[in-house]
Coordinates of C-alpha atoms and ligand atoms in Angstrom, one line a residue:
M1 CA -11.2 -44.7 -30.9
T2 CA -8.8 -46.4 -33.3
Y3 CA -5.9 -44.3 -35.0
F4 CA -4.3 -47.0 -37.4
E5 CA -7.5 -49.1 -38.3
S6 CA -5.6 -51.0 -41.2
V7 CA -2.7 -52.3 -39.0
N8 CA -3.2 -55.2 -36.8
K9 CA -1.0 -56.5 -33.9
I10 CA 2.3 -57.1 -35.6
Q11 CA 3.3 -61.0 -35.4
F12 CA 6.5 -62.7 -35.8
E13 CA 6.4 -64.5 -39.1
G14 CA 10.1 -65.7 -39.7
A15 CA 12.5 -64.9 -42.1
A16 CA 10.7 -66.2 -45.1
S17 CA 7.9 -64.1 -44.7
K18 CA 7.0 -61.6 -47.3
N19 CA 4.5 -59.7 -45.1
P20 CA 5.8 -56.1 -44.6
F21 CA 3.7 -55.8 -41.7
A22 CA 5.3 -59.0 -39.6
F23 CA 8.5 -59.3 -37.8
K24 CA 11.1 -61.5 -39.8
H25 CA 13.7 -62.0 -37.0
Y26 CA 12.5 -60.5 -33.8
N27 CA 10.4 -62.9 -31.8
P28 CA 9.8 -61.5 -28.7
E29 CA 9.5 -65.0 -26.9
E30 CA 12.4 -66.6 -28.4
V31 CA 15.3 -67.2 -26.0
V32 CA 18.6 -65.8 -26.8
G33 CA 21.5 -66.0 -24.4
G34 CA 19.2 -67.1 -21.6
K35 CA 16.8 -64.6 -21.8
T36 CA 13.8 -63.7 -24.2
M37 CA 14.3 -61.2 -27.3
E38 CA 11.9 -58.9 -25.6
E39 CA 13.7 -58.8 -22.3
Q40 CA 17.2 -58.7 -24.1
L41 CA 16.3 -55.8 -26.3
R42 CA 14.0 -53.8 -24.4
F43 CA 12.6 -51.6 -27.3
S44 CA 11.2 -48.4 -26.6
I45 CA 9.5 -45.9 -29.1
A46 CA 10.6 -42.0 -29.0
Y47 CA 7.4 -39.9 -28.7
W48 CA 9.1 -37.1 -30.1
H49 CA 9.8 -38.6 -33.5
T50 CA 6.7 -41.0 -33.8
F51 CA 3.7 -38.6 -32.3
T52 CA 4.9 -35.0 -32.2
A53 CA 7.1 -34.3 -35.3
D54 CA 5.8 -33.5 -38.4
G55 CA 8.6 -33.8 -41.0
S56 CA 9.4 -30.1 -41.5
D57 CA 13.1 -29.4 -42.1
P58 CA 14.7 -26.1 -42.7
F59 CA 13.7 -26.1 -46.2
G60 CA 10.0 -26.9 -46.2
A61 CA 7.0 -27.4 -44.1
G62 CA 5.5 -30.6 -42.4
T63 CA 4.5 -33.4 -44.4
M64 CA 3.4 -36.2 -42.1
Q65 CA -0.1 -37.6 -42.6
R66 CA -1.2 -38.3 -39.0
P67 CA -4.9 -39.4 -38.1
W68 CA -4.5 -36.9 -35.1
N69 CA -3.7 -33.7 -37.5
K70 CA -7.3 -32.5 -37.2
Y71 CA -7.1 -31.8 -33.4
S72 CA -4.8 -28.7 -31.9
E73 CA -3.7 -27.7 -28.5
M74 CA -4.8 -30.1 -25.8
D75 CA -7.4 -32.0 -28.0
L76 CA -3.9 -32.9 -30.1
A77 CA -2.0 -33.7 -27.1
K78 CA -4.7 -36.1 -25.9
A79 CA -5.2 -37.6 -29.0
R80 CA -1.4 -38.3 -29.5
V81 CA -1.3 -40.4 -26.2
E82 CA -4.1 -42.7 -27.4
A83 CA -2.4 -43.1 -30.8
S84 CA 0.6 -43.5 -28.8
F85 CA -0.8 -46.7 -26.7
E86 CA -2.5 -48.2 -29.9
L87 CA 1.1 -48.1 -31.5
Y88 CA 3.1 -49.6 -28.5
E89 CA 0.6 -52.4 -28.1
K90 CA 0.1 -53.3 -32.1
L91 CA 4.3 -53.2 -32.0
G92 CA 4.6 -55.1 -29.0
A93 CA 7.2 -52.6 -28.0
P94 CA 7.5 -52.8 -24.1
F95 CA 8.7 -49.1 -23.3
F96 CA 8.2 -45.5 -24.6
A97 CA 10.2 -42.4 -23.6
F98 CA 9.3 -38.7 -24.2
H99 CA 10.2 -35.0 -23.3
D100 CA 8.1 -33.0 -21.4
R101 CA 7.1 -30.6 -24.5
D102 CA 6.5 -33.5 -26.8
I103 CA 3.5 -34.6 -24.6
A104 CA 1.9 -31.2 -23.8
P105 CA 1.5 -27.9 -25.3
E106 CA 3.4 -24.9 -23.3
G107 CA 0.9 -22.3 -21.6
S108 CA 1.7 -18.7 -21.1
T109 CA 3.2 -19.1 -17.9
L110 CA 5.4 -22.1 -16.2
K111 CA 2.4 -22.8 -13.9
E112 CA -0.1 -22.9 -17.1
T113 CA 2.3 -25.3 -18.8
N114 CA 2.9 -27.5 -15.6
E115 CA -1.2 -27.7 -15.6
N116 CA -1.1 -28.8 -19.4
L117 CA 1.3 -31.4 -18.1
D118 CA -0.5 -32.7 -15.5
V119 CA -3.6 -33.4 -17.5
I120 CA -1.5 -35.4 -19.9
I121 CA 0.7 -37.2 -17.3
S122 CA -2.3 -38.3 -15.5
M123 CA -4.0 -39.5 -19.0
I124 CA -0.9 -41.5 -19.5
Q125 CA -0.8 -42.9 -16.1
D126 CA -4.2 -44.4 -16.5
Y127 CA -3.2 -45.9 -19.7
M128 CA -0.1 -47.6 -18.1
K129 CA -2.6 -49.0 -15.7
T130 CA -4.3 -51.2 -18.0
S131 CA -1.1 -51.7 -20.3
N132 CA 2.0 -53.6 -19.9
V133 CA 3.9 -50.8 -21.4
K134 CA 6.4 -49.0 -19.2
L135 CA 8.3 -45.6 -19.4
L136 CA 11.9 -46.0 -20.3
W137 CA 13.0 -42.6 -19.7
N138 CA 11.6 -38.9 -19.8
T139 CA 13.6 -35.9 -20.1
A140 CA 13.2 -32.0 -20.1
N141 CA 13.1 -30.4 -23.5
M142 CA 15.5 -27.2 -22.7
F143 CA 16.4 -26.2 -26.3
T144 CA 13.3 -25.6 -28.4
N145 CA 12.0 -22.7 -26.5
P146 CA 13.7 -19.3 -27.4
R147 CA 14.6 -18.7 -23.7
F148 CA 17.2 -21.3 -24.3
V149 CA 19.1 -19.5 -26.9
H150 CA 22.2 -19.5 -24.5
G151 CA 21.5 -22.7 -23.1
A152 CA 19.8 -24.0 -20.0
A153 CA 22.3 -24.7 -16.9
T154 CA 24.9 -23.3 -18.8
S155 CA 23.2 -20.2 -19.9
S156 CA 24.9 -16.8 -19.3
N157 CA 21.5 -15.8 -17.7
A158 CA 21.0 -17.0 -14.2
D159 CA 17.1 -16.7 -14.8
V160 CA 17.2 -19.7 -17.4
F161 CA 19.3 -21.6 -15.0
A162 CA 16.4 -21.2 -12.5
Y163 CA 13.6 -22.1 -15.1
A164 CA 15.4 -25.0 -16.3
A165 CA 15.8 -26.2 -12.7
A166 CA 12.2 -25.7 -12.2
Q167 CA 11.8 -28.0 -15.2
V168 CA 13.8 -30.7 -14.3
K169 CA 12.0 -30.6 -11.2
K170 CA 9.1 -31.2 -12.5
G171 CA 10.6 -34.1 -14.8
L172 CA 12.0 -36.1 -11.8
E173 CA 8.5 -35.7 -10.0
T174 CA 6.9 -37.1 -13.5
A175 CA 9.5 -39.7 -13.6
K176 CA 8.6 -40.8 -10.0
L177 CA 4.8 -40.8 -10.8
L178 CA 5.2 -43.0 -13.8
G179 CA 8.0 -45.3 -12.4
S180 CA 10.3 -44.2 -15.3
E181 CA 13.1 -46.6 -15.2
N182 CA 15.5 -43.9 -16.1
Y183 CA 16.2 -40.2 -16.2
V184 CA 17.9 -38.5 -19.3
F185 CA 19.8 -35.5 -19.5
W186 CA 21.0 -34.6 -23.3
G187 CA 22.8 -31.4 -23.1
G188 CA 20.3 -29.7 -25.8
R189 CA 22.1 -26.1 -26.0
E190 CA 24.6 -26.9 -23.4
G191 CA 27.7 -25.8 -25.1
Y192 CA 29.1 -22.9 -26.8
D193 CA 29.6 -21.2 -30.4
T194 CA 32.9 -19.0 -29.7
L195 CA 35.0 -18.6 -26.7
L196 CA 35.0 -15.1 -27.2
N197 CA 31.9 -14.5 -25.2
T198 CA 32.0 -17.7 -23.4
D199 CA 32.8 -18.6 -19.6
L200 CA 33.8 -22.0 -19.8
K201 CA 34.9 -22.7 -16.5
L202 CA 31.6 -21.0 -14.9
E203 CA 29.7 -22.9 -17.7
L204 CA 30.9 -26.4 -16.7
D205 CA 31.0 -25.6 -12.9
N206 CA 27.4 -24.8 -13.5
L207 CA 26.2 -27.7 -15.2
A208 CA 27.7 -29.8 -12.4
R209 CA 26.0 -27.8 -9.8
F210 CA 22.6 -28.5 -11.8
L211 CA 23.2 -31.9 -11.8
Q212 CA 24.1 -32.2 -8.3
M213 CA 20.9 -30.5 -7.6
A214 CA 19.2 -32.9 -9.7
V215 CA 20.7 -36.0 -7.6
D216 CA 19.7 -34.1 -4.4
Y217 CA 16.1 -33.6 -5.4
A218 CA 15.7 -37.3 -6.9
K219 CA 17.0 -38.5 -3.5
E220 CA 14.6 -35.9 -1.4
I221 CA 11.7 -37.1 -3.1
G222 CA 12.6 -41.0 -3.4
Y223 CA 12.8 -41.5 -7.0
D224 CA 15.5 -44.1 -7.6
G225 CA 15.5 -44.4 -11.4
Q226 CA 18.9 -44.6 -13.1
F227 CA 20.2 -41.3 -14.2
L228 CA 21.6 -41.0 -17.8
I229 CA 23.7 -38.5 -19.7
E230 CA 23.5 -38.8 -23.6
P231 CA 26.5 -37.5 -25.1
K232 CA 26.8 -35.5 -28.5
P233 CA 29.7 -33.7 -30.1
K234 CA 28.0 -30.9 -31.9
E235 CA 24.8 -29.6 -33.1
P236 CA 23.0 -27.2 -32.1
T237 CA 26.1 -25.8 -30.5
T238 CA 29.3 -25.9 -32.3
H239 CA 31.0 -27.7 -29.4
Q240 CA 28.7 -29.6 -27.2
Y241 CA 30.0 -30.1 -23.6
D242 CA 29.1 -34.0 -23.3
T243 CA 30.8 -34.4 -26.5
D244 CA 31.3 -38.1 -26.4
A245 CA 31.5 -41.1 -23.5
A246 CA 35.0 -40.1 -22.5
T247 CA 34.7 -36.8 -22.3
T248 CA 31.4 -36.9 -20.3
L249 CA 33.2 -39.6 -18.0
S250 CA 36.0 -37.5 -17.4
F251 CA 33.4 -34.3 -16.5
L252 CA 31.3 -36.8 -14.3
R253 CA 34.7 -38.0 -12.5
Q254 CA 36.1 -34.2 -12.2
Y255 CA 32.7 -33.1 -10.4
G256 CA 32.5 -36.4 -8.2
L257 CA 29.2 -37.3 -10.2
D258 CA 30.3 -40.4 -11.5
S259 CA 28.3 -42.8 -9.2
H260 CA 25.0 -41.2 -10.0
F261 CA 25.0 -41.5 -13.6
K262 CA 25.4 -43.9 -16.7
L263 CA 25.6 -43.1 -20.2
N264 CA 22.9 -43.3 -23.0
L265 CA 24.6 -43.6 -26.1
E266 CA 23.3 -42.8 -29.2
A267 CA 24.6 -44.4 -32.8
N268 CA 24.3 -41.3 -34.8
H269 CA 26.1 -39.0 -32.0
A270 CA 28.8 -41.3 -32.1
T271 CA 29.4 -41.1 -35.6
L272 CA 29.0 -37.1 -35.4
A273 CA 31.7 -37.4 -32.7
G274 CA 34.2 -39.2 -35.3
H275 CA 33.8 -42.8 -33.5
T276 CA 31.8 -45.8 -34.3
F277 CA 28.8 -46.8 -32.1
E278 CA 30.7 -49.7 -30.7
H279 CA 33.8 -47.5 -29.7
E280 CA 31.3 -45.4 -27.5
L281 CA 29.6 -48.4 -26.1
R282 CA 32.7 -50.2 -25.3
T283 CA 34.5 -47.2 -23.7
A284 CA 31.1 -46.7 -21.4
R285 CA 31.2 -50.7 -20.9
I286 CA 34.6 -51.0 -19.4
N287 CA 34.2 -48.3 -17.2
G288 CA 30.8 -49.6 -15.9
M289 CA 28.9 -46.7 -17.3
L290 CA 26.9 -48.2 -20.3
G291 CA 23.3 -47.4 -19.3
S292 CA 21.1 -47.2 -22.3
V293 CA 21.1 -46.8 -25.9
D294 CA 19.3 -44.4 -28.3
A295 CA 19.1 -46.4 -31.4
N296 CA 19.4 -45.2 -34.9
Q297 CA 21.8 -44.6 -37.4
G298 CA 23.6 -41.6 -39.3
D299 CA 24.0 -41.0 -42.9
P300 CA 27.6 -41.3 -43.6
L301 CA 27.2 -38.8 -46.5
L302 CA 25.7 -36.2 -44.1
G303 CA 27.4 -34.4 -41.2
W304 CA 24.4 -34.0 -39.2
D305 CA 22.2 -35.7 -36.9
T306 CA 19.7 -37.7 -39.5
D307 CA 18.4 -40.0 -36.9
E308 CA 17.5 -42.7 -39.0
F309 CA 16.1 -46.1 -38.4
P310 CA 18.9 -48.8 -37.6
T311 CA 19.1 -51.1 -40.5
D312 CA 22.7 -51.5 -40.7
L313 CA 23.5 -55.1 -39.4
Y314 CA 27.2 -54.7 -39.0
S315 CA 26.5 -51.8 -36.5
T316 CA 23.4 -53.5 -34.7
T317 CA 25.6 -56.7 -34.5
L318 CA 28.6 -54.9 -32.7
A319 CA 26.3 -53.0 -30.9
M320 CA 24.5 -56.0 -29.4
Y321 CA 28.1 -57.7 -29.0
E322 CA 28.6 -54.9 -26.6
I323 CA 25.7 -55.0 -24.7
L324 CA 25.5 -58.7 -24.2
Q325 CA 29.1 -58.4 -22.7
N326 CA 27.8 -55.9 -20.4
G327 CA 25.4 -58.4 -19.4
G328 CA 22.6 -56.4 -20.7
L329 CA 21.4 -53.1 -20.2
G330 CA 19.9 -53.3 -16.9
R331 CA 17.3 -50.6 -16.4
G332 CA 18.1 -49.3 -20.0
G333 CA 16.8 -50.3 -23.2
L334 CA 16.9 -49.6 -26.8
N335 CA 15.1 -46.3 -27.6
F336 CA 14.3 -45.8 -31.2
D337 CA 15.4 -42.1 -31.2
A338 CA 14.7 -42.4 -34.9
K339 CA 12.5 -40.7 -37.4
V340 CA 10.8 -41.9 -40.7
R341 CA 12.2 -39.6 -43.5
R342 CA 10.3 -36.5 -44.8
A343 CA 9.2 -38.5 -47.8
S344 CA 7.8 -41.8 -45.6
F345 CA 4.7 -39.5 -44.8
E346 CA 2.2 -42.3 -44.4
A347 CA 1.0 -43.3 -40.8
D348 CA 1.8 -47.0 -42.1
D349 CA 5.4 -45.9 -42.5
L350 CA 5.6 -45.7 -38.5
F351 CA 5.0 -49.2 -38.2
L352 CA 7.2 -50.2 -41.1
S353 CA 10.4 -48.2 -40.1
H354 CA 10.0 -49.8 -36.4
I355 CA 9.9 -53.2 -37.7
A356 CA 12.8 -52.6 -39.8
G357 CA 14.5 -51.4 -36.8
M358 CA 13.4 -54.1 -34.5
D359 CA 14.2 -56.8 -37.0
A360 CA 17.7 -55.3 -37.7
F361 CA 18.4 -55.7 -33.6
A362 CA 17.0 -59.0 -33.4
V363 CA 19.5 -60.0 -36.0
G364 CA 22.2 -58.5 -34.4
L365 CA 21.4 -60.0 -31.0
K366 CA 21.1 -63.5 -32.5
T367 CA 24.6 -62.9 -34.5
A368 CA 26.5 -61.4 -31.4
Q369 CA 25.2 -64.3 -29.1
R370 CA 26.7 -66.9 -31.6
L371 CA 30.1 -64.7 -31.9
I372 CA 30.2 -64.8 -28.2
E373 CA 29.3 -68.3 -27.8
D374 CA 32.0 -69.4 -30.0
K375 CA 34.3 -66.9 -28.5
V376 CA 35.4 -65.5 -32.0
F377 CA 36.9 -62.4 -31.0
E378 CA 37.9 -63.1 -27.4
N379 CA 40.1 -66.0 -28.9
A380 CA 41.3 -63.8 -31.4
I381 CA 42.3 -61.0 -28.8
A382 CA 43.8 -63.4 -26.4
D383 CA 46.0 -64.9 -28.9
R384 CA 47.0 -61.2 -29.9
Y385 CA 47.8 -60.2 -26.2
S386 CA 49.2 -63.5 -25.5
S387 CA 52.8 -61.9 -24.8
Y388 CA 51.1 -60.2 -21.6
A389 CA 50.2 -63.8 -20.4
S390 CA 53.6 -65.0 -19.5
G391 CA 57.2 -63.8 -19.1
I392 CA 58.0 -60.3 -19.4
G393 CA 54.4 -59.3 -20.5
L394 CA 53.0 -60.8 -17.0
D395 CA 55.6 -58.9 -15.1
I396 CA 54.4 -55.6 -16.6
V397 CA 50.5 -56.2 -16.2
E398 CA 51.1 -57.7 -12.5
G399 CA 53.4 -54.5 -11.5
R400 CA 56.6 -56.6 -11.1
A401 CA 58.4 -54.5 -14.0
D402 CA 60.0 -51.0 -14.1
F403 CA 62.1 -48.9 -16.5
R404 CA 65.3 -50.6 -15.2
S405 CA 64.3 -54.3 -15.6
L406 CA 62.5 -53.5 -19.0
E407 CA 65.6 -51.8 -20.3
K408 CA 67.7 -55.1 -19.0
Y409 CA 65.2 -57.2 -20.9
A410 CA 65.2 -54.8 -24.1
L411 CA 68.8 -54.9 -24.3
E412 CA 69.2 -58.8 -24.1
N413 CA 66.3 -59.2 -26.6
S414 CA 67.2 -57.8 -29.8
K415 CA 64.9 -59.3 -32.0
I416 CA 61.6 -58.0 -31.7
Q417 CA 59.0 -60.1 -33.8
N418 CA 55.2 -58.8 -34.5
R419 CA 52.6 -60.8 -35.8
S420 CA 49.6 -59.9 -38.3
G421 CA 46.5 -58.5 -36.9
R422 CA 44.4 -60.2 -39.1
Q423 CA 41.4 -57.6 -39.3
E424 CA 40.6 -58.6 -43.0
A425 CA 40.1 -62.2 -41.9
L426 CA 38.3 -61.3 -38.8
K427 CA 35.7 -59.1 -40.9
A428 CA 35.3 -62.3 -43.4
V429 CA 34.2 -64.4 -40.0
L430 CA 31.8 -61.9 -38.8
N431 CA 30.3 -62.0 -42.5
Q432 CA 30.0 -65.5 -42.2
Y433 CA 28.0 -65.4 -39.0
L434 CA 26.0 -62.7 -40.5
I435 CA 24.8 -64.5 -43.5
G436 CA 24.7 -67.6 -41.2
N437 CA 21.8 -66.0 -39.3
Ligands
LIG1 C1 19.1 -35.1 -29.7 C2 18.9 -36.2 -29.2 C3 17.4 -35.8 -28.0 C4 17.7 -36.9 -26.7 C5 16.8 -36.4 -25.9 O1 20.1 -35.5 -30.9 O2 19.1 -37.2 -29.2 O3 16.4 -36.4 -28.8 O4 17.9 -38.4 -27.1 O5 16.6 -35.2 -25.5
LIG2 CO1 18.9 -39.1 -28.6

């Protein structure tokens, strides 16, 4: 059965191509920075946005015209799996990612829900046997069902904590079965709206207990994928616990969990937190915690998580700069946690949007590689901090200085001279590299 009849395998046709169903910049085999673009970028398709979402928003019903709309319940779930592998293959996407509830409907009990899951997981497993497509990560949806109204691991209701544990246990077994490269924890409703009814300390302690149980269970069943936490500052709760990279790092360190986790950083979550995407990536990178990326972009005019396909070349370039400086993403990848707009409702839009995102990251990769080869920012930064390369600066960074020696130095050095940071000039150079792509 074919779901996207009018679409053939998407080919690389080069920058001059006018064919909307072709890559202009993403050439999977082209070597950039010693690896193929396919290996560098490790693109992944988000099941929820691409196959499950229907385009509904708080003001209106679903709009998405999908070839699987005629089915329901388990038949719908099976049709989505068939369609998903057709799309991965036609796009040449090496990975996909899903929440448990994206792939199979919930039953009336947890047992029934798990039985539904088992049917679909074994179908996915069969497809994976004859395909090169791999699972980048799976995760548990512990936010849609009303039982999670007060959160999951941070719920005020211990029965919900237990239910969530059962769900993640199943998720880890699924990850092992499907050979998932990573397992993701996005906080969902782990956060609070008002302190008036919240035991902040207990909720954070419980979150840490929950994560430790997950670490222990993965070890017990021999699942060795990378654990990832995905920070987000707000939405759905007013104050999400995993606010941003720095907050999440501090939480993991406080509870002694940092050696078991890395971060899955999402562009739109970064901007919601009042950071740039590259700030979050840099923070994770310098702490050895950059694990994976949810590739998307927000709308600077809107204050919520719009999950748009990434087309901003500045952002993709600066993101790829961090990723290349990190030596790549290891077991992570670039997962398009992105959805077509409600008005882009035709099935073809699923391909056109991914092509746009893949090309934007390919440009970002090539530009970042050239910037790194030419040491554009490295040289500027080394020059800006050159006062730490000798004299008193070297004494400071090598631990030979103290307040007494610094006071002595300052008293003798009455003329401090600063130099321009030259940020406009650097932005102009960045533009030159982007245009020269
Ligand atoms: C929500 C979000 C999630 C996670 C996985 O904002 O980004 O889709 O990526 O649960
Ligand atoms: Co995400």
